[in-house]
mmCIF file of C-alpha atoms and ligand atoms in Angstrom:
data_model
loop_
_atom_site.group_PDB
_atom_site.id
_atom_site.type_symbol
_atom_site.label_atom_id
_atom_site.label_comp_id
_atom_site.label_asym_id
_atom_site.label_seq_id
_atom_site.Cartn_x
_atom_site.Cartn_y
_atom_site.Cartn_z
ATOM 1 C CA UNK N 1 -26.118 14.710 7.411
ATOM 2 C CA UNK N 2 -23.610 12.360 6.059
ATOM 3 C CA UNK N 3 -25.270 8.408 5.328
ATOM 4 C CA UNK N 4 -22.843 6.817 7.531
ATOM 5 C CA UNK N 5 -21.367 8.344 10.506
ATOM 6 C CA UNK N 6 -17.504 7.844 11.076
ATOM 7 C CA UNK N 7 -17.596 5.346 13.391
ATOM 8 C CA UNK N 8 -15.501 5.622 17.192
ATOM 9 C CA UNK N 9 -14.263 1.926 16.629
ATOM 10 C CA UNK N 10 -13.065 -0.098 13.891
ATOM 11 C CA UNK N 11 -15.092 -3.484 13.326
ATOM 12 C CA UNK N 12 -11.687 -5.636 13.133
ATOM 13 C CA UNK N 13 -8.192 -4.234 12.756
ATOM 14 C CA UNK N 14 -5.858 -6.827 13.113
ATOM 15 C CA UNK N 15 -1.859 -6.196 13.698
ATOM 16 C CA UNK N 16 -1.333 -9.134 11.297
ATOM 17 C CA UNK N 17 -2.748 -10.701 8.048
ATOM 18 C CA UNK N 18 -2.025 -14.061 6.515
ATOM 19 C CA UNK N 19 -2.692 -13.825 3.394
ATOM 20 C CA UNK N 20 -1.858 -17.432 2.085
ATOM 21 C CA UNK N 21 1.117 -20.134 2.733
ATOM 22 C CA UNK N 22 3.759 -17.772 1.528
ATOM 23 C CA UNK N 23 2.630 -14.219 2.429
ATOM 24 C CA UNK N 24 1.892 -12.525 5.340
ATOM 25 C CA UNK N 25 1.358 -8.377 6.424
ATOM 26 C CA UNK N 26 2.450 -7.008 9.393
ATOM 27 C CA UNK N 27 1.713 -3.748 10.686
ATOM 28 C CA UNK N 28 5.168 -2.099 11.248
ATOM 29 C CA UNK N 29 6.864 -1.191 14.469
ATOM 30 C CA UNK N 30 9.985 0.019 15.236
ATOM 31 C CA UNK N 31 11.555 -3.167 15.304
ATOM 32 C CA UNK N 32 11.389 -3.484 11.992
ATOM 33 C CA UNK N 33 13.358 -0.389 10.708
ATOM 34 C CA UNK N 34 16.846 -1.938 10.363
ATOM 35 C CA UNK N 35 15.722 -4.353 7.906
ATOM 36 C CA UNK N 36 12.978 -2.483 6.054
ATOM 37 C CA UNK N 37 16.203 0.427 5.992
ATOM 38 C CA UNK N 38 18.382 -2.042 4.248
ATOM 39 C CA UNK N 39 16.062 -3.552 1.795
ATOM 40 C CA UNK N 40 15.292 0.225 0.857
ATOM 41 C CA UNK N 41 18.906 0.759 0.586
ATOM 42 C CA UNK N 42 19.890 -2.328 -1.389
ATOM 43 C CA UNK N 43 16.814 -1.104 -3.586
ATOM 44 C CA UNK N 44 17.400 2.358 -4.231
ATOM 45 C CA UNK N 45 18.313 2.264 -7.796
ATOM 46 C CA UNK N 46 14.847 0.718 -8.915
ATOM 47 C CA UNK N 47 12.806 2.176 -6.399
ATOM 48 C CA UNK N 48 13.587 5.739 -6.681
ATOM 49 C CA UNK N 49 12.316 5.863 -10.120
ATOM 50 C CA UNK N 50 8.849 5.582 -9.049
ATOM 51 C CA UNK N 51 8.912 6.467 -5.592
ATOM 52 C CA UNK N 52 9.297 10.136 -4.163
ATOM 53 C CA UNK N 53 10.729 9.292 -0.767
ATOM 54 C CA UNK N 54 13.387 6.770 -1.743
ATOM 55 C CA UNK N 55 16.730 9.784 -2.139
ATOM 56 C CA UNK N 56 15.010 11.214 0.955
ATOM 57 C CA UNK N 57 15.336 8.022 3.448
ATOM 58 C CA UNK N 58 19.103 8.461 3.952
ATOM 59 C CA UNK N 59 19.476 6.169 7.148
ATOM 60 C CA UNK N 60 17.175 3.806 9.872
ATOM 61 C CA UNK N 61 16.513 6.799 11.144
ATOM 62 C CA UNK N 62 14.511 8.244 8.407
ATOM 63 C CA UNK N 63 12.703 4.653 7.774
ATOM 64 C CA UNK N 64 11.735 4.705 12.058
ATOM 65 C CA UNK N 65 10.244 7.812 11.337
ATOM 66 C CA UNK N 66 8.704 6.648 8.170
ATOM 67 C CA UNK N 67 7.319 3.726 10.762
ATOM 68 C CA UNK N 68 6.705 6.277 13.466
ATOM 69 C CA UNK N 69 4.289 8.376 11.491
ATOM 70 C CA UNK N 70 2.345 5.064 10.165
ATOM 71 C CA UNK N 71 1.706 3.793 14.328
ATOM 72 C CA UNK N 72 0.321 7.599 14.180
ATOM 73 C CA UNK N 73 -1.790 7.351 11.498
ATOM 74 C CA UNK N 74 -3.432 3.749 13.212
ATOM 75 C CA UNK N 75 -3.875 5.533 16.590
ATOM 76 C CA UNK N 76 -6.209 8.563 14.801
ATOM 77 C CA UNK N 77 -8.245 5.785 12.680
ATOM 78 C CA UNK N 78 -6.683 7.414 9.509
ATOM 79 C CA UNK N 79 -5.032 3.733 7.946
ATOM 80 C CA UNK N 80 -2.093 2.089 8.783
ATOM 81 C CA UNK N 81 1.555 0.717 6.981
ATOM 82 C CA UNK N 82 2.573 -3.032 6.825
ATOM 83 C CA UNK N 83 5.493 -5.144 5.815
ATOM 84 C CA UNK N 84 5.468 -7.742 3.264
ATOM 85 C CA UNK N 85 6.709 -11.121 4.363
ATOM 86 C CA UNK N 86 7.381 -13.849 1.860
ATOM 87 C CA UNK N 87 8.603 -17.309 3.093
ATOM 88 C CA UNK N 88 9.630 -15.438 6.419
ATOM 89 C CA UNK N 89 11.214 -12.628 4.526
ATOM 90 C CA UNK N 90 10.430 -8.963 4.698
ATOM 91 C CA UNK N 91 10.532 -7.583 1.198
ATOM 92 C CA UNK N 92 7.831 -5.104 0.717
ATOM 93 C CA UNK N 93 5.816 -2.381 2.374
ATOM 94 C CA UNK N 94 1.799 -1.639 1.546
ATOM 95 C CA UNK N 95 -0.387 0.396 3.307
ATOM 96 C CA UNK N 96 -3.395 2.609 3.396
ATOM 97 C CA UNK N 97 -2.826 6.483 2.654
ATOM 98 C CA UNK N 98 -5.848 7.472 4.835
ATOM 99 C CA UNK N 99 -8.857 6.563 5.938
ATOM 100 C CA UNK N 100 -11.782 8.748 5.059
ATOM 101 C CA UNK N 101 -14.396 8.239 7.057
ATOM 102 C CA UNK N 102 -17.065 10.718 5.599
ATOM 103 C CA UNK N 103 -17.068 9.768 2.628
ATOM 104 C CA UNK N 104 -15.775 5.710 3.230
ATOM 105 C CA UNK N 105 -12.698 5.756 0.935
ATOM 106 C CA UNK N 106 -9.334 4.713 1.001
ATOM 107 C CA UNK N 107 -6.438 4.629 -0.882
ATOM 108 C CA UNK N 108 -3.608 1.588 -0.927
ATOM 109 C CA UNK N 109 0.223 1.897 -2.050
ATOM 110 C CA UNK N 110 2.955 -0.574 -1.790
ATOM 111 C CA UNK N 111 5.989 -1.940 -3.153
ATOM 112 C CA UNK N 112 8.499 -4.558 -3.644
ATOM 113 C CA UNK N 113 11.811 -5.135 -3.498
ATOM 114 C CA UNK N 114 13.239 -5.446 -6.912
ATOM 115 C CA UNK N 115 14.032 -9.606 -7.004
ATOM 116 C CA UNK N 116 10.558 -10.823 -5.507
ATOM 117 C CA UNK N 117 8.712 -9.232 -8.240
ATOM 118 C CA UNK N 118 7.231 -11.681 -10.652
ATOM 119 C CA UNK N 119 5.741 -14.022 -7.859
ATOM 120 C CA UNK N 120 1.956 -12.240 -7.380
ATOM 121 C CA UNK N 121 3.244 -11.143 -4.040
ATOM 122 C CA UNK N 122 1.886 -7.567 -4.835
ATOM 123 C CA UNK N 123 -0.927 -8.156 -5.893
ATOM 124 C CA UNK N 124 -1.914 -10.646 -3.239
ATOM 125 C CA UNK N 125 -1.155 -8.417 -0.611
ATOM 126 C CA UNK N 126 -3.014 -5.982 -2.738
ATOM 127 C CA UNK N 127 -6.259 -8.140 -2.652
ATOM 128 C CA UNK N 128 -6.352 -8.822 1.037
ATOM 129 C CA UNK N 129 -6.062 -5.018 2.144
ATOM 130 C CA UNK N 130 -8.910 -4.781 -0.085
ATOM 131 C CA UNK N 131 -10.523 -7.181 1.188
ATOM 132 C CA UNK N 132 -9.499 -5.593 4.594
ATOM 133 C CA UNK N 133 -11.198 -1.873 3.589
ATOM 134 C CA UNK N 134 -14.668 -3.086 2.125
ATOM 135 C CA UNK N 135 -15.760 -6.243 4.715
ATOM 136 C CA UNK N 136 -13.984 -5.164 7.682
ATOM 137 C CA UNK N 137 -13.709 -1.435 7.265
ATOM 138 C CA UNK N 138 -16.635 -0.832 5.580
ATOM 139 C CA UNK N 139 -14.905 1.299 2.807
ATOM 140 C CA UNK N 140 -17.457 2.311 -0.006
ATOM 141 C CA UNK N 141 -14.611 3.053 -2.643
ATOM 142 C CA UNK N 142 -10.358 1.996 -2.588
ATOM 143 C CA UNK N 143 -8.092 3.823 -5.086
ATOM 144 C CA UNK N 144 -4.850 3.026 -6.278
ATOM 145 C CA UNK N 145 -3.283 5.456 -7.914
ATOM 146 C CA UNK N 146 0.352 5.291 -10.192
ATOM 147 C CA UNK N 147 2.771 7.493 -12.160
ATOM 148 C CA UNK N 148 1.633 7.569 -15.390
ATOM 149 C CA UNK N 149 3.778 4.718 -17.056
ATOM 150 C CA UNK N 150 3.809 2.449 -14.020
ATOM 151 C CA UNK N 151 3.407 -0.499 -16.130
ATOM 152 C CA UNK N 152 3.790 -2.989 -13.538
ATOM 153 C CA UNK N 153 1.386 -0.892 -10.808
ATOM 154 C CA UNK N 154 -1.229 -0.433 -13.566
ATOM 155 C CA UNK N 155 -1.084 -4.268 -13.949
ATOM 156 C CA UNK N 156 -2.303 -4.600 -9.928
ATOM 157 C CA UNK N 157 -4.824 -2.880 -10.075
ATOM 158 C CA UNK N 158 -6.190 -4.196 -13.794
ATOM 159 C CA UNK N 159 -5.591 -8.295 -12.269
ATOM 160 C CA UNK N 160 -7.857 -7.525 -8.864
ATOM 161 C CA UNK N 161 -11.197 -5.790 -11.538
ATOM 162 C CA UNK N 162 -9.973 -1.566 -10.803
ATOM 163 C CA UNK N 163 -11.326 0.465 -13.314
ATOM 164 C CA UNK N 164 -8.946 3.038 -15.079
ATOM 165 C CA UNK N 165 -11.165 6.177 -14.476
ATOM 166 C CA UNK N 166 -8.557 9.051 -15.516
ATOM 167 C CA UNK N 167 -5.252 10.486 -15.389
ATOM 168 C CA UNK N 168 -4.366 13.530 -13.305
ATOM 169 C CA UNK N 169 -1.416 16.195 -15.297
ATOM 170 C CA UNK N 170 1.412 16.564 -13.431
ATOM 171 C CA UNK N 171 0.188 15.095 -9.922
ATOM 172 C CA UNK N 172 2.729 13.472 -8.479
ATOM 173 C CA UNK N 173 6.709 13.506 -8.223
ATOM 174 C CA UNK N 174 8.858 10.626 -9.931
ATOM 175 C CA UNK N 175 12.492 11.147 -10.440
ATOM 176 C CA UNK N 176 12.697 14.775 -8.961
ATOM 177 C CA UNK N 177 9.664 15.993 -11.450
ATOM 178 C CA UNK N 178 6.018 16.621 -11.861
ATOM 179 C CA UNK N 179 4.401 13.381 -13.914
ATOM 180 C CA UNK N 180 0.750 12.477 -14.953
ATOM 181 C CA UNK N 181 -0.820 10.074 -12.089
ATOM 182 C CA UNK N 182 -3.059 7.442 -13.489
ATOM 183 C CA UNK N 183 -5.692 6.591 -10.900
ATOM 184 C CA UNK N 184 -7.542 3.219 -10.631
ATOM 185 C CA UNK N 185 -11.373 2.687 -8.621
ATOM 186 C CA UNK N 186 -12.994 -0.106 -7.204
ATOM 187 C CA UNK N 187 -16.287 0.131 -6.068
ATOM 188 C CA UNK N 188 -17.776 -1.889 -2.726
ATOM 189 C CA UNK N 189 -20.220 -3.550 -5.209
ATOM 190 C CA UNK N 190 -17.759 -4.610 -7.735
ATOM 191 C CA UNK N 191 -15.364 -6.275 -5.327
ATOM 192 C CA UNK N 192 -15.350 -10.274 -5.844
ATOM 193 C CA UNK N 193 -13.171 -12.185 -3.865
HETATM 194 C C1 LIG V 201 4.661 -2.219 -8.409
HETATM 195 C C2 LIG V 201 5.299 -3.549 -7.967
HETATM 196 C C3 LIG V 201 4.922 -3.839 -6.525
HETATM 197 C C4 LIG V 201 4.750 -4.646 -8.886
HETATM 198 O O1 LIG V 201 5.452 -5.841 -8.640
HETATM 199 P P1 LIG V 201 5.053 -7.176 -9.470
HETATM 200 O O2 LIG V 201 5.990 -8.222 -9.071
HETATM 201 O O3 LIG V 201 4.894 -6.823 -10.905
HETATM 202 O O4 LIG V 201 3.587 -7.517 -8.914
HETATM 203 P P2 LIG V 201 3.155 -8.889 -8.266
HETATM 204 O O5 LIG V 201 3.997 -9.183 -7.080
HETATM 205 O O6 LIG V 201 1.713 -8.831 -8.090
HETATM 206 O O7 LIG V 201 3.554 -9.969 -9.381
HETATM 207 C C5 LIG V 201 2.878 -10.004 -10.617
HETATM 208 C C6 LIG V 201 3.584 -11.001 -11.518
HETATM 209 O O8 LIG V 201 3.607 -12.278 -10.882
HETATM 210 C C7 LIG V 201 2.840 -13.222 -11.669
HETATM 211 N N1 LIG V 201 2.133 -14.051 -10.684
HETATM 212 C C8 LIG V 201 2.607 -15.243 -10.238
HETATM 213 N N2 LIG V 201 1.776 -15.729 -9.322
HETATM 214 C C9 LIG V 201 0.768 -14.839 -9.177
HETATM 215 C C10 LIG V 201 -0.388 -14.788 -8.347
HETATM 216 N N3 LIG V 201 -0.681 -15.753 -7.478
HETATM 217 N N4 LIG V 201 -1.203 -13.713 -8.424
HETATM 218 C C11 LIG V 201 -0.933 -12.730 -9.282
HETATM 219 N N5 LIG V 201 0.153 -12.713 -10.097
HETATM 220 C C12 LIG V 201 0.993 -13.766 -10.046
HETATM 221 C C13 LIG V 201 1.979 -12.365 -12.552
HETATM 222 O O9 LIG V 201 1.620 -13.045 -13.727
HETATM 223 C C14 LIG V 201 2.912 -11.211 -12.854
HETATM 224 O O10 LIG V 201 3.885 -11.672 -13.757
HETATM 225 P P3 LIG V 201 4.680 -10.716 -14.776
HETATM 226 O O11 LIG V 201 5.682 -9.984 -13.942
HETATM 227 O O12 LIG V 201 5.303 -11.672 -15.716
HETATM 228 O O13 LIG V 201 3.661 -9.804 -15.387
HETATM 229 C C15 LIG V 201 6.842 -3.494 -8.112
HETATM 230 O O14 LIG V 201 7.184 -3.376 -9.463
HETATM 231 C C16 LIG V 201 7.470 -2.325 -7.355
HETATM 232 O O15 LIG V 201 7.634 -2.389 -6.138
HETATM 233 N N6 LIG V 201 7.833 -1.246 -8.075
HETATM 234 C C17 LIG V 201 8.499 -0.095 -7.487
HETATM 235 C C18 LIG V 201 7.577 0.675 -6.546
HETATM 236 C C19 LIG V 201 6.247 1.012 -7.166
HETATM 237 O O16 LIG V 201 6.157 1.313 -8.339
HETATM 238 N N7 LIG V 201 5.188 0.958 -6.346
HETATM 239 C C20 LIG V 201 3.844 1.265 -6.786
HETATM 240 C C21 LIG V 201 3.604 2.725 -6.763
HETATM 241 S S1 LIG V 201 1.937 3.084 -7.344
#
């Protein structure tokens, strides 16, 4: 018998986080595909070298679906995908990979677009679906997990107190090949906001 039984409803699961003055999640819908399409087009160059789906989101259509499958994900209690506003500006995506629910873990990934790095929006939004998973989720463990070189991903999860707990060969794709993922814990206990 598992400790905790996956529960039928979610404590608190807002459609919207502020996160401070300047930042703010949203969970997506499709009226945000035009925009979140052309920042991933305008983008494509940077993103694509450490994201799999960038050459594979060829027009709105693929980014509605992207959407699509995240409102799915939300309606079985398995996580949910968000955009990243800054000043009133979409110019990022985060979200949870799943939920687990027997074992209370989750997993977060997100990006940027390439000229609003440098400003702690990342890692911000990083801290509050954190924040999100262990108080109102009650997650036991979140991951975050990078190709293997991801200087700047590594650096997320290092500022918010993940510990670097081991590299997996060849367990993810990064431009069209197999690479080493580096995967970062955080512990409910260990979380200090
Ligand atoms: C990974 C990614 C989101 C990191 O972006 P980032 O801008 O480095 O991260 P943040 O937005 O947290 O910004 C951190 C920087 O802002 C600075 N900063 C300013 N204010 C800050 C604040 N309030 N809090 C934290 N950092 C702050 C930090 O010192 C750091 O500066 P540095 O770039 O000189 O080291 C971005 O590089 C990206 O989208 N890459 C492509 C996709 C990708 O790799 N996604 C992750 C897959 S695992």
């Amino acid at each position: 018998m598992p400790r905790k039984a996956s529960p039928k409803i979610v404590r608190r699961r807002p459609a919207h986080f502020r996160v401070d003055d300047e930042v703010e999640l949203r969970v997506l819908t499709h009226a945000h595909a035009g925009t979140l399409f052309a920042i991933t087009d305008r983008n494509r160059a940077y993103l694509r070298r450490w994201l799999p789906w960038v050459d594979a989101t060829r027009t709105v259509r693929d980014t509605a679906r992207f959407i699509r499958s995240g409102r799915e994900q939300l309606r079985r209690n398995d996580g949910f995908q968000a955009g990243i506003w800054y000043r009133g500006e979409l110019v990022g995506a985060i979200g949870y990979h799943y939920w687990n629910w027997a074992v209370r873990k989750t997993e977060i990934g997100y990006w940027l677009a390439e000229p609003f790095q440098g400003k702690g929006i990342a890692t911000r939004a990083v801290r509050t679906l954190v924040d999100h998973a262990f108080r109102d989720l009650g997650m036991d463990r979140v991951e975050i997990r990078a190709a293997a070189g991801n200087a700047r991903s590594y650096a997320i999860a290092e500022r918010l107190g993940f510990t670097r707990e081991g590299t997996l060969r060849g367990a993810e794709y990064s431009s069209k090949r197999a690479v080493d993922q580096v995967v970062y814990g955080l512990l409910r206990g260990e979380w200090k906001t």
